[in-house]
mmCIF file of C-alpha atoms and ligand atoms in Angstrom:
data_model
loop_
_atom_site.group_PDB
_atom_site.id
_atom_site.type_symbol
_atom_site.label_atom_id
_atom_site.label_comp_id
_atom_site.label_asym_id
_atom_site.label_seq_id
_atom_site.Cartn_x
_atom_site.Cartn_y
_atom_site.Cartn_z
ATOM 1 C CA MET T 1 -12.144 20.054 8.820
ATOM 2 C CA SER T 2 -13.086 16.653 7.507
ATOM 3 C CA VAL T 3 -11.766 15.406 4.177
ATOM 4 C CA PRO T 4 -14.363 15.743 1.371
ATOM 5 C CA ARG T 5 -15.558 12.450 -0.135
ATOM 6 C CA SER T 6 -14.330 13.487 -3.589
ATOM 7 C CA GLU T 7 -10.751 13.201 -2.287
ATOM 8 C CA TYR T 8 -10.943 9.556 -1.230
ATOM 9 C CA LEU T 9 -13.933 7.945 -2.970
ATOM 10 C CA SER T 10 -15.769 8.293 -6.277
ATOM 11 C CA ASN T 11 -19.568 8.354 -6.481
ATOM 12 C CA SER T 12 -19.676 4.861 -7.994
ATOM 13 C CA TRP T 13 -20.315 2.978 -4.744
ATOM 14 C CA LYS T 14 -23.384 2.410 -2.618
ATOM 15 C CA ASP T 15 -23.302 3.307 1.099
ATOM 16 C CA GLY T 16 -23.343 0.342 3.472
ATOM 17 C CA ILE T 17 -21.797 -2.274 1.164
ATOM 18 C CA PHE T 18 -19.182 -3.140 3.816
ATOM 19 C CA ALA T 19 -21.485 -2.821 6.856
ATOM 20 C CA ASN T 20 -20.772 -5.102 9.833
ATOM 21 C CA ARG T 21 -17.360 -6.056 8.522
ATOM 22 C CA VAL T 22 -13.868 -5.048 9.577
ATOM 23 C CA LEU T 23 -10.767 -3.863 7.744
ATOM 24 C CA PHE T 24 -7.285 -4.562 9.170
ATOM 25 C CA ILE T 25 -4.654 -2.373 7.524
ATOM 26 C CA THR T 26 -0.930 -1.941 8.072
ATOM 27 C CA GLY T 27 0.318 1.483 7.038
ATOM 28 C CA GLY T 28 -3.239 2.776 7.411
ATOM 29 C CA ALA T 29 -2.094 6.137 8.731
ATOM 30 C CA GLY T 30 -0.083 6.834 5.576
ATOM 31 C CA SER T 31 -1.331 8.882 2.650
ATOM 32 C CA ILE T 32 -2.566 5.994 0.478
ATOM 33 C CA GLY T 33 -3.530 3.822 3.452
ATOM 34 C CA SER T 34 -5.674 6.492 5.074
ATOM 35 C CA ALA T 35 -7.577 7.063 1.805
ATOM 36 C CA GLN T 36 -8.188 3.314 1.466
ATOM 37 C CA THR T 37 -9.385 3.162 5.076
ATOM 38 C CA ARG T 38 -11.577 6.269 4.742
ATOM 39 C CA ALA T 39 -13.242 4.782 1.668
ATOM 40 C CA MET T 40 -13.941 1.451 3.381
ATOM 41 C CA VAL T 41 -15.222 3.122 6.567
ATOM 42 C CA HIS T 42 -17.382 5.509 4.547
ATOM 43 C CA LEU T 43 -18.997 2.462 2.904
ATOM 44 C CA GLY T 44 -19.798 0.808 6.236
ATOM 45 C CA ALA T 45 -16.704 -1.029 7.499
ATOM 46 C CA ASP T 46 -15.088 -0.640 10.894
ATOM 47 C CA ALA T 47 -11.299 -0.649 10.890
ATOM 48 C CA CYS T 48 -8.087 -1.343 12.779
ATOM 49 C CA ILE T 49 -5.162 0.776 11.659
ATOM 50 C CA ILE T 50 -1.770 -0.698 12.435
ATOM 51 C CA GLY T 51 1.421 1.356 12.572
ATOM 52 C CA ARG T 52 4.748 1.958 14.263
ATOM 53 C CA SER T 53 3.903 5.331 15.757
ATOM 54 C CA VAL T 54 1.247 5.234 18.491
ATOM 55 C CA GLU T 55 0.524 8.936 18.138
ATOM 56 C CA LYS T 56 0.187 8.956 14.345
ATOM 57 C CA THR T 57 -1.876 5.764 14.253
ATOM 58 C CA GLU T 58 -4.323 6.865 16.957
ATOM 59 C CA ALA T 59 -4.697 10.345 15.449
ATOM 60 C CA ALA T 60 -5.455 8.853 12.010
ATOM 61 C CA ALA T 61 -8.041 6.479 13.515
ATOM 62 C CA LYS T 62 -9.815 9.342 15.280
ATOM 63 C CA GLU T 63 -9.864 11.455 12.140
ATOM 64 C CA ILE T 64 -11.056 8.657 9.842
ATOM 65 C CA ALA T 65 -13.877 7.666 12.225
ATOM 66 C CA LYS T 66 -15.489 11.045 11.431
ATOM 67 C CA VAL T 67 -16.470 9.941 7.909
ATOM 68 C CA ARG T 68 -19.460 7.950 9.154
ATOM 69 C CA PRO T 69 -21.531 8.401 12.309
ATOM 70 C CA GLY T 70 -21.150 5.284 14.484
ATOM 71 C CA ALA T 71 -17.948 4.146 12.770
ATOM 72 C CA ARG T 72 -15.507 2.297 14.999
ATOM 73 C CA VAL T 73 -11.902 2.879 14.004
ATOM 74 C CA ILE T 74 -9.081 1.768 16.290
ATOM 75 C CA GLY T 75 -5.445 2.803 15.995
ATOM 76 C CA ILE T 76 -3.049 0.093 17.154
ATOM 77 C CA GLY T 77 0.424 1.619 17.358
ATOM 78 C CA ASN T 78 3.792 0.259 18.390
ATOM 79 C CA VAL T 79 3.544 -2.517 15.816
ATOM 80 C CA ASP T 80 6.382 -3.092 13.373
ATOM 81 C CA VAL T 81 5.396 -5.446 10.543
ATOM 82 C CA ARG T 82 8.856 -7.004 10.837
ATOM 83 C CA SER T 83 7.642 -8.593 14.090
ATOM 84 C CA TYR T 84 5.158 -11.419 13.585
ATOM 85 C CA ASP T 85 4.352 -11.521 17.301
ATOM 86 C CA SER T 86 3.321 -7.886 17.486
ATOM 87 C CA LEU T 87 1.156 -8.292 14.376
ATOM 88 C CA LYS T 88 -0.477 -11.391 15.848
ATOM 89 C CA SER T 89 -1.320 -9.460 19.054
ATOM 90 C CA ALA T 90 -2.716 -6.599 16.940
ATOM 91 C CA ALA T 91 -4.899 -9.012 14.945
ATOM 92 C CA ASP T 92 -6.163 -10.664 18.148
ATOM 93 C CA ARG T 93 -6.940 -7.272 19.666
ATOM 94 C CA CYS T 94 -8.755 -6.169 16.523
ATOM 95 C CA VAL T 95 -11.001 -9.243 16.627
ATOM 96 C CA ALA T 96 -11.567 -8.865 20.385
ATOM 97 C CA ASP T 97 -12.562 -5.198 20.005
ATOM 98 C CA LEU T 98 -14.399 -5.170 16.660
ATOM 99 C CA GLY T 99 -15.532 -8.781 16.266
ATOM 100 C CA SER T 100 -13.783 -9.952 13.089
ATOM 101 C CA ILE T 101 -11.240 -9.315 10.361
ATOM 102 C CA ASP T 102 -12.882 -9.486 6.934
ATOM 103 C CA TYR T 103 -10.499 -7.468 4.759
ATOM 104 C CA VAL T 104 -6.753 -7.015 5.040
ATOM 105 C CA ILE T 105 -4.506 -4.475 3.375
ATOM 106 C CA ALA T 106 -0.762 -5.035 3.760
ATOM 107 C CA GLY T 107 0.214 -1.453 3.076
ATOM 108 C CA ALA T 108 3.289 -0.814 5.236
ATOM 109 C CA ALA T 109 6.320 -0.182 3.048
ATOM 110 C CA GLY T 110 9.764 1.359 3.154
ATOM 111 C CA ASN T 111 11.464 3.224 0.355
ATOM 112 C CA PHE T 112 14.299 5.568 -0.495
ATOM 113 C CA ILE T 113 16.411 6.289 -3.531
ATOM 114 C CA ALA T 114 19.785 4.558 -3.695
ATOM 115 C CA PRO T 115 21.978 3.062 -6.409
ATOM 116 C CA ILE T 116 23.283 -0.430 -5.642
ATOM 117 C CA ALA T 117 26.708 1.142 -5.160
ATOM 118 C CA SER T 118 25.531 2.956 -2.022
ATOM 119 C CA LEU T 119 22.983 0.398 -0.862
ATOM 120 C CA SER T 120 24.376 -1.525 2.104
ATOM 121 C CA PRO T 121 23.325 -5.145 2.608
ATOM 122 C CA ASN T 122 21.365 -3.949 5.631
ATOM 123 C CA ALA T 123 19.603 -1.233 3.616
ATOM 124 C CA PHE T 124 18.511 -3.817 1.019
ATOM 125 C CA LYS T 125 17.433 -6.184 3.798
ATOM 126 C CA SER T 126 15.455 -3.443 5.587
ATOM 127 C CA VAL T 127 13.170 -2.974 2.589
ATOM 128 C CA ILE T 128 12.805 -6.735 2.010
ATOM 129 C CA ASP T 129 11.990 -7.096 5.717
ATOM 130 C CA ILE T 130 9.365 -4.347 5.773
ATOM 131 C CA ASP T 131 7.729 -5.015 2.401
ATOM 132 C CA THR T 132 8.062 -8.742 1.716
ATOM 133 C CA ILE T 133 8.428 -10.309 5.159
ATOM 134 C CA GLY T 134 6.001 -7.709 6.544
ATOM 135 C CA THR T 135 3.365 -8.761 4.012
ATOM 136 C CA PHE T 136 3.942 -12.420 4.863
ATOM 137 C CA ASN T 137 3.694 -11.688 8.606
ATOM 138 C CA THR T 138 0.469 -9.751 8.041
ATOM 139 C CA LEU T 139 -0.939 -12.671 6.095
ATOM 140 C CA LYS T 140 0.062 -15.231 8.739
ATOM 141 C CA ALA T 141 -1.424 -13.152 11.553
ATOM 142 C CA THR T 142 -4.764 -12.599 9.842
ATOM 143 C CA ILE T 143 -5.429 -15.662 7.671
ATOM 144 C CA PRO T 144 -7.331 -17.658 10.337
ATOM 145 C CA HIS T 145 -9.744 -14.712 10.645
ATOM 146 C CA LEU T 146 -10.057 -14.352 6.876
ATOM 147 C CA ILE T 147 -10.938 -18.056 6.582
ATOM 148 C CA GLN T 148 -13.785 -17.528 9.071
ATOM 149 C CA SER T 149 -14.916 -14.395 7.257
ATOM 150 C CA ALA T 150 -14.973 -16.177 3.895
ATOM 151 C CA ALA T 151 -17.078 -18.945 5.457
ATOM 152 C CA ARG T 152 -19.602 -16.364 6.729
ATOM 153 C CA ASN T 153 -19.665 -14.563 3.372
ATOM 154 C CA PRO T 154 -19.718 -17.169 0.595
ATOM 155 C CA ASN T 155 -18.424 -15.962 -2.759
ATOM 156 C CA PRO T 156 -20.873 -15.051 -4.237
ATOM 157 C CA ASN T 157 -24.035 -14.873 -2.113
ATOM 158 C CA PRO T 158 -27.472 -13.351 -2.780
ATOM 159 C CA ALA T 159 -27.001 -10.560 -0.208
ATOM 160 C CA GLY T 160 -23.823 -9.462 -1.974
ATOM 161 C CA THR T 161 -21.762 -9.415 1.216
ATOM 162 C CA THR T 162 -18.058 -10.140 0.891
ATOM 163 C CA GLY T 163 -15.232 -11.142 3.235
ATOM 164 C CA GLY T 164 -11.983 -13.088 3.369
ATOM 165 C CA ARG T 165 -10.071 -10.716 1.090
ATOM 166 C CA PHE T 166 -6.391 -9.829 1.147
ATOM 167 C CA VAL T 167 -4.754 -6.984 -0.767
ATOM 168 C CA SER T 168 -1.060 -6.212 -0.749
ATOM 169 C CA THR T 169 0.573 -3.024 -1.939
ATOM 170 C CA SER T 170 2.924 -3.537 -4.841
ATOM 171 C CA ALA T 171 4.606 -1.340 -7.478
ATOM 172 C CA THR T 172 5.505 -1.572 -11.148
ATOM 173 C CA PHE T 173 9.296 -1.116 -11.037
ATOM 174 C CA HIS T 174 10.051 -4.831 -11.376
ATOM 175 C CA TYR T 175 8.233 -5.044 -14.723
ATOM 176 C CA THR T 176 11.148 -3.275 -16.369
ATOM 177 C CA GLY T 177 13.752 -2.915 -13.628
ATOM 178 C CA MET T 178 14.399 0.576 -12.286
ATOM 179 C CA PRO T 179 17.686 2.313 -11.488
ATOM 180 C CA LEU T 180 17.980 3.400 -7.827
ATOM 181 C CA GLN T 181 15.147 1.037 -6.884
ATOM 182 C CA SER T 182 16.711 -2.444 -6.876
ATOM 183 C CA HIS T 183 15.620 -3.033 -3.278
ATOM 184 C CA VAL T 184 11.964 -2.091 -3.871
ATOM 185 C CA SER T 185 11.807 -3.894 -7.225
ATOM 186 C CA ALA T 186 12.963 -7.142 -5.604
ATOM 187 C CA ALA T 187 10.638 -6.723 -2.617
ATOM 188 C CA LYS T 188 7.529 -6.029 -4.685
ATOM 189 C CA ALA T 189 8.233 -8.831 -7.181
ATOM 190 C CA ALA T 190 8.263 -11.207 -4.223
ATOM 191 C CA ILE T 191 4.973 -9.786 -2.941
ATOM 192 C CA ASP T 192 3.284 -10.389 -6.304
ATOM 193 C CA ALA T 193 4.617 -13.951 -6.328
ATOM 194 C CA LEU T 194 3.338 -14.483 -2.789
ATOM 195 C CA MET T 195 -0.165 -13.326 -3.738
ATOM 196 C CA GLY T 196 -0.273 -15.991 -6.465
ATOM 197 C CA SER T 197 0.472 -18.722 -3.940
ATOM 198 C CA VAL T 198 -2.040 -17.333 -1.433
ATOM 199 C CA ALA T 199 -4.721 -17.322 -4.132
ATOM 200 C CA LEU T 200 -3.951 -20.972 -4.923
ATOM 201 C CA GLU T 201 -3.712 -22.217 -1.346
ATOM 202 C CA TYR T 202 -6.633 -20.273 0.116
ATOM 203 C CA GLY T 203 -8.939 -19.868 -2.885
ATOM 204 C CA PRO T 204 -10.585 -23.170 -1.966
ATOM 205 C CA TYR T 205 -11.567 -21.511 1.360
ATOM 206 C CA GLY T 206 -13.234 -18.660 -0.530
ATOM 207 C CA ILE T 207 -10.373 -16.209 -0.032
ATOM 208 C CA THR T 208 -9.156 -13.837 -2.723
ATOM 209 C CA ALA T 209 -5.620 -12.405 -2.715
ATOM 210 C CA ASN T 210 -4.358 -9.669 -4.995
ATOM 211 C CA SER T 211 -1.774 -6.939 -5.294
ATOM 212 C CA ILE T 212 -2.627 -3.356 -6.131
ATOM 213 C CA ALA T 213 0.249 -1.595 -7.880
ATOM 214 C CA PRO T 214 -0.004 2.188 -7.729
ATOM 215 C CA GLY T 215 1.922 4.341 -10.173
ATOM 216 C CA ALA T 216 3.085 7.824 -9.203
ATOM 217 C CA ILE T 217 0.504 9.168 -6.766
ATOM 218 C CA GLU T 218 0.208 12.848 -5.786
ATOM 219 C CA GLY T 219 0.807 13.926 -2.221
ATOM 220 C CA THR T 220 2.320 10.721 -0.896
ATOM 221 C CA GLU T 221 5.319 10.023 1.312
ATOM 222 C CA GLY T 222 6.476 7.565 -1.369
ATOM 223 C CA MET T 223 6.662 10.209 -4.093
ATOM 224 C CA GLU T 224 8.363 12.684 -1.747
ATOM 225 C CA ARG T 225 11.088 10.066 -1.477
ATOM 226 C CA LEU T 226 11.176 9.127 -5.171
ATOM 227 C CA ALA T 227 10.519 12.206 -7.272
ATOM 228 C CA SER T 228 12.493 15.419 -7.286
ATOM 229 C CA ALA T 229 10.556 18.285 -5.695
ATOM 230 C CA LYS T 230 11.874 20.413 -8.563
ATOM 231 C CA LEU T 231 9.659 18.669 -11.142
ATOM 232 C CA ASP T 232 6.557 20.748 -11.812
ATOM 233 C CA LYS T 233 3.139 19.147 -12.096
ATOM 234 C CA GLN T 234 2.820 19.626 -15.850
ATOM 235 C CA THR T 235 6.216 18.203 -16.712
ATOM 236 C CA ARG T 236 5.807 15.052 -14.653
ATOM 237 C CA GLY T 237 2.294 14.410 -16.013
ATOM 238 C CA LYS T 238 3.698 14.315 -19.547
ATOM 239 C CA HIS T 239 5.349 10.949 -18.916
ATOM 240 C CA VAL T 240 2.056 9.253 -18.029
ATOM 241 C CA PRO T 241 -0.295 8.328 -20.898
ATOM 242 C CA ILE T 242 -3.323 9.538 -18.888
ATOM 243 C CA GLY T 243 -1.500 12.874 -18.560
ATOM 244 C CA ARG T 244 -1.302 13.223 -14.798
ATOM 245 C CA TRP T 245 -0.100 11.573 -11.634
ATOM 246 C CA GLY T 246 -2.710 9.511 -9.818
ATOM 247 C CA SER T 247 -4.644 10.518 -6.713
ATOM 248 C CA VAL T 248 -5.028 8.575 -3.487
ATOM 249 C CA ARG T 249 -8.685 8.265 -4.493
ATOM 250 C CA ASP T 250 -7.674 6.291 -7.580
ATOM 251 C CA ILE T 251 -6.086 3.700 -5.291
ATOM 252 C CA ALA T 252 -8.951 3.750 -2.772
ATOM 253 C CA ASP T 253 -11.506 3.121 -5.544
ATOM 254 C CA ALA T 254 -9.458 0.179 -6.868
ATOM 255 C CA THR T 255 -9.316 -1.255 -3.355
ATOM 256 C CA VAL T 256 -13.078 -0.915 -2.898
ATOM 257 C CA PHE T 257 -13.594 -2.696 -6.222
ATOM 258 C CA VAL T 258 -11.441 -5.682 -5.234
ATOM 259 C CA PHE T 259 -13.150 -5.969 -1.820
ATOM 260 C CA SER T 260 -16.670 -5.511 -3.181
ATOM 261 C CA ASP T 261 -19.243 -7.862 -4.693
ATOM 262 C CA ALA T 262 -18.059 -6.516 -8.075
ATOM 263 C CA GLY T 263 -14.595 -8.020 -7.470
ATOM 264 C CA ASN T 264 -15.656 -11.587 -6.585
ATOM 265 C CA TYR T 265 -13.780 -13.298 -9.417
ATOM 266 C CA VAL T 266 -10.591 -11.243 -9.216
ATOM 267 C CA SER T 267 -7.885 -13.261 -7.468
ATOM 268 C CA GLY T 268 -4.200 -14.070 -7.792
ATOM 269 C CA THR T 269 -3.472 -11.036 -9.904
ATOM 270 C CA THR T 270 -2.131 -7.500 -9.756
ATOM 271 C CA LEU T 271 -4.379 -4.556 -10.406
ATOM 272 C CA VAL T 272 -2.126 -1.861 -11.850
ATOM 273 C CA VAL T 273 -3.482 1.633 -11.166
ATOM 274 C CA ASP T 274 -0.999 3.884 -12.901
ATOM 275 C CA GLY T 275 -2.581 5.561 -15.936
ATOM 276 C CA ALA T 276 -0.498 3.162 -18.089
ATOM 277 C CA GLY T 277 2.623 4.843 -16.681
ATOM 278 C CA TRP T 278 4.731 1.683 -16.475
ATOM 279 C CA ARG T 279 4.468 1.236 -20.226
ATOM 280 C CA ARG T 280 6.560 4.389 -20.546
ATOM 281 C CA GLN T 281 8.703 3.682 -17.515
ATOM 282 C CA GLY T 282 11.871 4.220 -19.543
ATOM 283 C CA ALA T 283 10.777 7.786 -20.287
ATOM 284 C CA VAL T 284 11.204 8.957 -16.733
ATOM 285 C CA ALA T 285 13.668 7.873 -14.088
ATOM 286 C CA VAL T 286 12.955 8.205 -10.404
ATOM 287 C CA GLY T 287 15.358 10.094 -8.171
ATOM 288 C CA VAL T 288 16.659 12.537 -10.784
ATOM 289 C CA ASP T 289 16.072 16.161 -11.751
ATOM 290 C CA GLU T 290 15.131 17.297 -15.206
ATOM 291 C CA GLY T 291 18.140 17.085 -17.510
ATOM 292 C CA MET T 292 19.779 14.201 -15.636
ATOM 293 C CA GLU T 293 19.797 11.505 -18.293
ATOM 294 C CA TYR T 294 20.246 7.752 -18.095
ATOM 295 C CA PRO T 295 22.989 6.427 -17.936
ATOM 296 C CA ASP T 296 24.929 9.647 -17.313
ATOM 297 C CA PHE T 297 23.556 10.214 -13.812
ATOM 298 C CA LEU T 298 24.616 6.697 -12.837
ATOM 299 C CA LEU T 299 28.104 7.010 -14.306
ATOM 300 C CA SER T 300 28.661 10.366 -12.620
ATOM 301 C CA GLY T 301 27.007 9.221 -9.370
ATOM 302 C CA GLU T 302 24.646 12.161 -9.527
ATOM 303 C CA ILE T 303 21.109 11.902 -8.113
ATOM 304 C CA SER T 304 18.577 14.555 -7.188
ATOM 305 C CA LYS T 305 19.186 16.470 -3.987
ATOM 306 C CA HIS T 306 15.510 17.419 -3.885
ATOM 307 C CA LEU T 307 14.225 14.235 -2.304
ATOM 308 C CA LYS T 308 13.170 13.193 1.154
ATOM 309 C CA SER T 309 15.815 10.627 2.109
ATOM 310 C CA GLY T 310 14.292 9.260 5.308
ATOM 311 C CA ARG T 311 17.804 8.420 6.415
ATOM 312 C CA LYS T 312 18.619 8.584 10.124
ATOM 313 C CA GLU T 313 22.389 8.502 9.928
ATOM 314 C CA LYS T 314 25.192 7.808 7.504
ATOM 315 C CA ALA T 315 25.261 4.249 6.103
ATOM 316 C CA LYS T 316 28.181 2.056 7.065
ATOM 317 C CA ILE T 317 29.317 1.795 3.450
HETATM 318 N N1 COA U 401 19.979 5.689 1.175
HETATM 319 C C1 COA U 401 20.756 4.606 1.395
HETATM 320 N N2 COA U 401 20.648 3.839 2.521
HETATM 321 C C2 COA U 401 19.685 4.185 3.413
HETATM 322 C C3 COA U 401 18.837 5.294 3.220
HETATM 323 C C4 COA U 401 19.023 6.073 2.045
HETATM 324 N N3 COA U 401 18.257 7.157 1.800
HETATM 325 N N4 COA U 401 17.991 5.384 4.286
HETATM 326 C C5 COA U 401 18.314 4.357 5.109
HETATM 327 N N5 COA U 401 19.327 3.645 4.586
HETATM 328 C C6 COA U 401 20.003 2.486 5.174
HETATM 329 C C7 COA U 401 20.605 2.807 6.529
HETATM 330 O O1 COA U 401 21.849 3.486 6.410
HETATM 331 C C8 COA U 401 20.730 1.412 7.148
HETATM 332 O O2 COA U 401 21.807 0.706 6.612
HETATM 333 P P1 COA U 401 23.215 0.504 7.449
HETATM 334 O O3 COA U 401 22.823 -0.149 8.744
HETATM 335 O O4 COA U 401 24.046 -0.362 6.577
HETATM 336 O O5 COA U 401 23.764 1.894 7.630
HETATM 337 C C9 COA U 401 19.502 0.705 6.606
HETATM 338 O O6 COA U 401 19.060 1.448 5.453
HETATM 339 C C10 COA U 401 18.367 0.670 7.612
HETATM 340 O O7 COA U 401 18.121 2.001 8.020
HETATM 341 P P2 COA U 401 17.410 2.350 9.412
HETATM 342 O O8 COA U 401 17.089 3.795 9.403
HETATM 343 O O9 COA U 401 18.207 1.787 10.536
HETATM 344 O O10 COA U 401 16.130 1.408 9.277
HETATM 345 P P3 COA U 401 14.695 1.569 9.795
HETATM 346 O O11 COA U 401 14.230 0.194 9.910
HETATM 347 O O12 COA U 401 14.588 2.460 10.966
HETATM 348 O O13 COA U 401 13.965 2.339 8.572
HETATM 349 C C11 COA U 401 13.689 2.618 6.197
HETATM 350 C C12 COA U 401 13.598 1.674 7.410
HETATM 351 C C13 COA U 401 15.156 2.865 5.894
HETATM 352 C C14 COA U 401 13.029 1.927 5.004
HETATM 353 C C15 COA U 401 13.028 3.993 6.484
HETATM 354 O O14 COA U 401 13.182 4.808 5.364
HETATM 355 C C16 COA U 401 11.545 3.869 6.841
HETATM 356 O O15 COA U 401 11.232 3.604 8.002
HETATM 357 N N6 COA U 401 10.625 4.047 5.898
HETATM 358 C C17 COA U 401 9.172 3.962 6.145
HETATM 359 C C18 COA U 401 8.403 5.037 5.443
HETATM 360 C C19 COA U 401 8.529 4.969 3.957
HETATM 361 O O16 COA U 401 9.549 4.625 3.402
HETATM 362 N N7 COA U 401 7.458 5.325 3.275
HETATM 363 C C20 COA U 401 7.413 5.294 1.850
HETATM 364 C C21 COA U 401 6.769 4.055 1.403
HETATM 365 S S1 COA U 401 6.655 3.985 -0.374
#
């Protein structure tokens, strides 16, 4: 059964606004990435979904193509964003098969809960490599195509077509610091800083570059890794001023905005989509169960056991 529009896109957008243009997305088979891709394809774009798993990437592409008759969605698996060469080949293949790259989402990310005390240097480096270096590699592999796209789609133009837009996936932990998330906080801070430089260096070519920083989003791999499965929906919503966790649609709509004719003058910034959650970040810690209070859980070394760890084997430290 296909996913209903209400799950990945609001009714605010007009069909066809991204027609004849192409999205290139890393992490596009993930929960947030597939909603972003669905939304863009629904509104006319074709897409290349990049991922590590061939099976998962191709299956997601096939499924997402169903949202619009005639949509061309290609899954390019076996690509790790830590390898510039494999990203470059994926970008070249995307242009060869679909004709261009007009929008890029650097969405691939790695996360798990760990205090610094049990974070090995390699664990810290793995997240920096995937998130920060991966975003840089994605940028390097696609920027020549984005320059061409921006030249074809001047910002603004009377037809309202857009192109030459880069969005990275950030977070809000580094605004305050976050226990058990030092690796991700450092990686995402660097991504935000990188977007500022991209906006400055490539703005004169007509390119926009921004981060989107999701808060806690329902039904995502990220939250399975960060939030205790023991927290019920009502309790966790209490910590967010808007009163609930976000949906993948909230992030997809923000992405559409930044890529659309409505987002022409938005560049070099971070769009935080979190229901104002980060402003109460101290009220809720990630990786703990109810009743585990800061700093007691750190001093006792206690973290939630109700998390997806994603760990293959025991760390060396
Ligand atoms: N706690 C502490 N350390 C952990 C860990 C955990 N839960 N999970 C992995 N690590 C450590 C490993 O022990 C290893 O360190 P070591 O060599 O010193 O032992 C290091 O991190 C790399 O792990 P490895 O599994 O070899 O790396 P990988 O490159 O295959 O995987 C991860 C990268 C660890 C980020 C993995 O979780 C991943 O692939 N994540 C992608 C999906 C994801 O996180 N989605 C959510 C996005 S918000």
